[in-house]
Amino acid sequence: MIPSLLLASVIVFLFIHLIPGDPAQIMLGDQATPEQVRELRETMGLDRPLAVQYGKWLSGVVRGDFGNSIFFHEPVLHVILDRAETSVLIAVFSLLLIILAGVPIGILSAV
């Protein structure tokens, strides 16, 4: 299972880097100077080789550090946990509906 997760993470990481556009340029906007873009790329570690970026990202994930959300400007783990309660509630409610509908249908099918 771990090799599959590692392979999936490598594939996703590489696909994310294939997306056109420079994340630093997008974050700063069109009015940013090349110096500002370069500084942000250095701060974010985007100037390092892909293998180094992946290793740093993977070590963070293992420690529970998923980085910071560009959109929400807060740690990604906080964003995930804020929405986890609603997701779990929907999953439990769906499971209850499936059981309430599935058991009677199964009994009727067996008889």
C-alpha positions as CSV (number, residue, x, y, z in Angstrom):
1,M,0.0,0.0,0.0
2,I,2.8,2.4,0.8
3,P,4.5,2.0,-2.6
4,S,1.1,2.8,-4.2
5,L,0.7,5.9,-2.2
6,L,4.2,7.0,-3.0
7,L,3.7,6.4,-6.7
8,A,0.4,8.3,-6.6
9,S,2.0,11.2,-4.8
10,V,4.8,11.4,-7.3
11,I,2.3,11.4,-10.2
12,V,0.2,14.1,-8.6
13,F,3.2,16.2,-7.7
14,L,4.5,16.0,-11.3
15,F,1.1,16.8,-12.8
16,I,0.8,19.8,-10.6
17,H,4.1,21.1,-11.9
18,L,3.0,20.5,-15.5
19,I,0.2,23.1,-15.0
20,P,1.1,26.2,-17.1
21,G,2.0,29.4,-15.3
22,D,4.3,30.4,-12.6
23,P,2.6,30.2,-9.1
24,A,4.7,33.1,-7.8
25,Q,3.7,35.3,-10.8
26,I,0.0,34.3,-10.4
27,M,0.1,35.1,-6.6
28,L,1.7,38.5,-7.1
29,G,-0.3,39.5,-10.2
30,D,0.7,41.3,-13.4
31,Q,2.2,44.3,-11.7
32,A,4.9,42.4,-9.9
33,T,8.5,43.1,-10.7
34,P,10.8,40.3,-11.8
35,E,12.7,40.8,-8.5
36,Q,9.5,40.3,-6.5
37,V,8.7,37.1,-8.4
38,R,12.2,35.8,-8.0
39,E,12.1,36.5,-4.2
40,L,8.7,34.7,-3.8
41,R,10.0,31.8,-5.9
42,E,13.0,31.5,-3.5
43,T,10.7,31.8,-0.5
44,M,8.4,29.1,-1.7
45,G,11.3,26.9,-2.8
46,L,10.2,26.9,-6.5
47,D,13.8,27.6,-7.6
48,R,15.0,24.2,-6.3
49,P,15.1,21.0,-8.4
50,L,11.9,19.0,-8.5
51,A,13.4,16.1,-6.5
52,V,14.3,18.5,-3.7
53,Q,10.8,20.1,-3.8
54,Y,9.2,16.7,-3.6
55,G,11.4,15.5,-0.8
56,K,10.6,18.7,1.2
57,W,6.9,18.3,0.5
58,L,6.8,14.6,1.4
59,S,8.7,15.2,4.7
60,G,6.1,17.9,5.6
61,V,3.2,15.6,4.7
62,V,4.7,12.8,6.9
63,R,4.8,15.3,9.8
64,G,1.2,16.6,9.1
65,D,2.4,19.8,7.5
66,F,0.5,20.2,4.2
67,G,1.7,23.7,3.6
68,N,-0.3,26.9,3.4
69,S,-3.4,27.5,1.3
70,I,-2.8,30.1,-1.3
71,F,-6.5,30.9,-1.5
72,F,-7.3,31.0,2.3
73,H,-3.9,32.1,3.5
74,E,-3.9,29.6,6.4
75,P,-2.5,26.1,6.9
76,V,-4.1,23.5,4.6
77,L,-4.6,21.1,7.5
78,H,-6.8,23.8,9.2
79,V,-8.8,24.2,6.0
80,I,-9.3,20.4,5.8
81,L,-10.3,20.0,9.4
82,D,-12.8,22.9,9.2
83,R,-14.7,21.1,6.5
84,A,-14.2,17.6,7.9
85,E,-17.1,17.8,10.3
86,T,-19.6,18.5,7.5
87,S,-18.1,15.8,5.3
88,V,-18.3,13.2,8.1
89,L,-21.9,14.2,8.9
90,I,-22.9,13.8,5.2
91,A,-21.2,10.4,5.0
92,V,-22.9,9.1,8.2
93,F,-26.3,10.3,7.0
94,S,-25.8,8.7,3.6
95,L,-24.7,5.4,5.2
96,L,-27.9,5.5,7.4
97,L,-30.0,6.1,4.3
98,I,-28.3,3.2,2.5
99,I,-28.8,0.8,5.4
100,L,-32.5,1.9,5.9
101,A,-33.2,1.3,2.2
102,G,-30.8,-1.6,1.5
103,V,-31.8,-4.0,4.3
104,P,-35.5,-4.0,3.5
105,I,-34.7,-4.4,-0.2
106,G,-32.3,-7.2,0.5
107,I,-34.9,-9.0,2.7
108,L,-37.5,-8.6,0.0
109,S,-35.1,-10.0,-2.6
110,A,-34.3,-13.0,-0.5
111,V,-37.9,-13.9,0.1
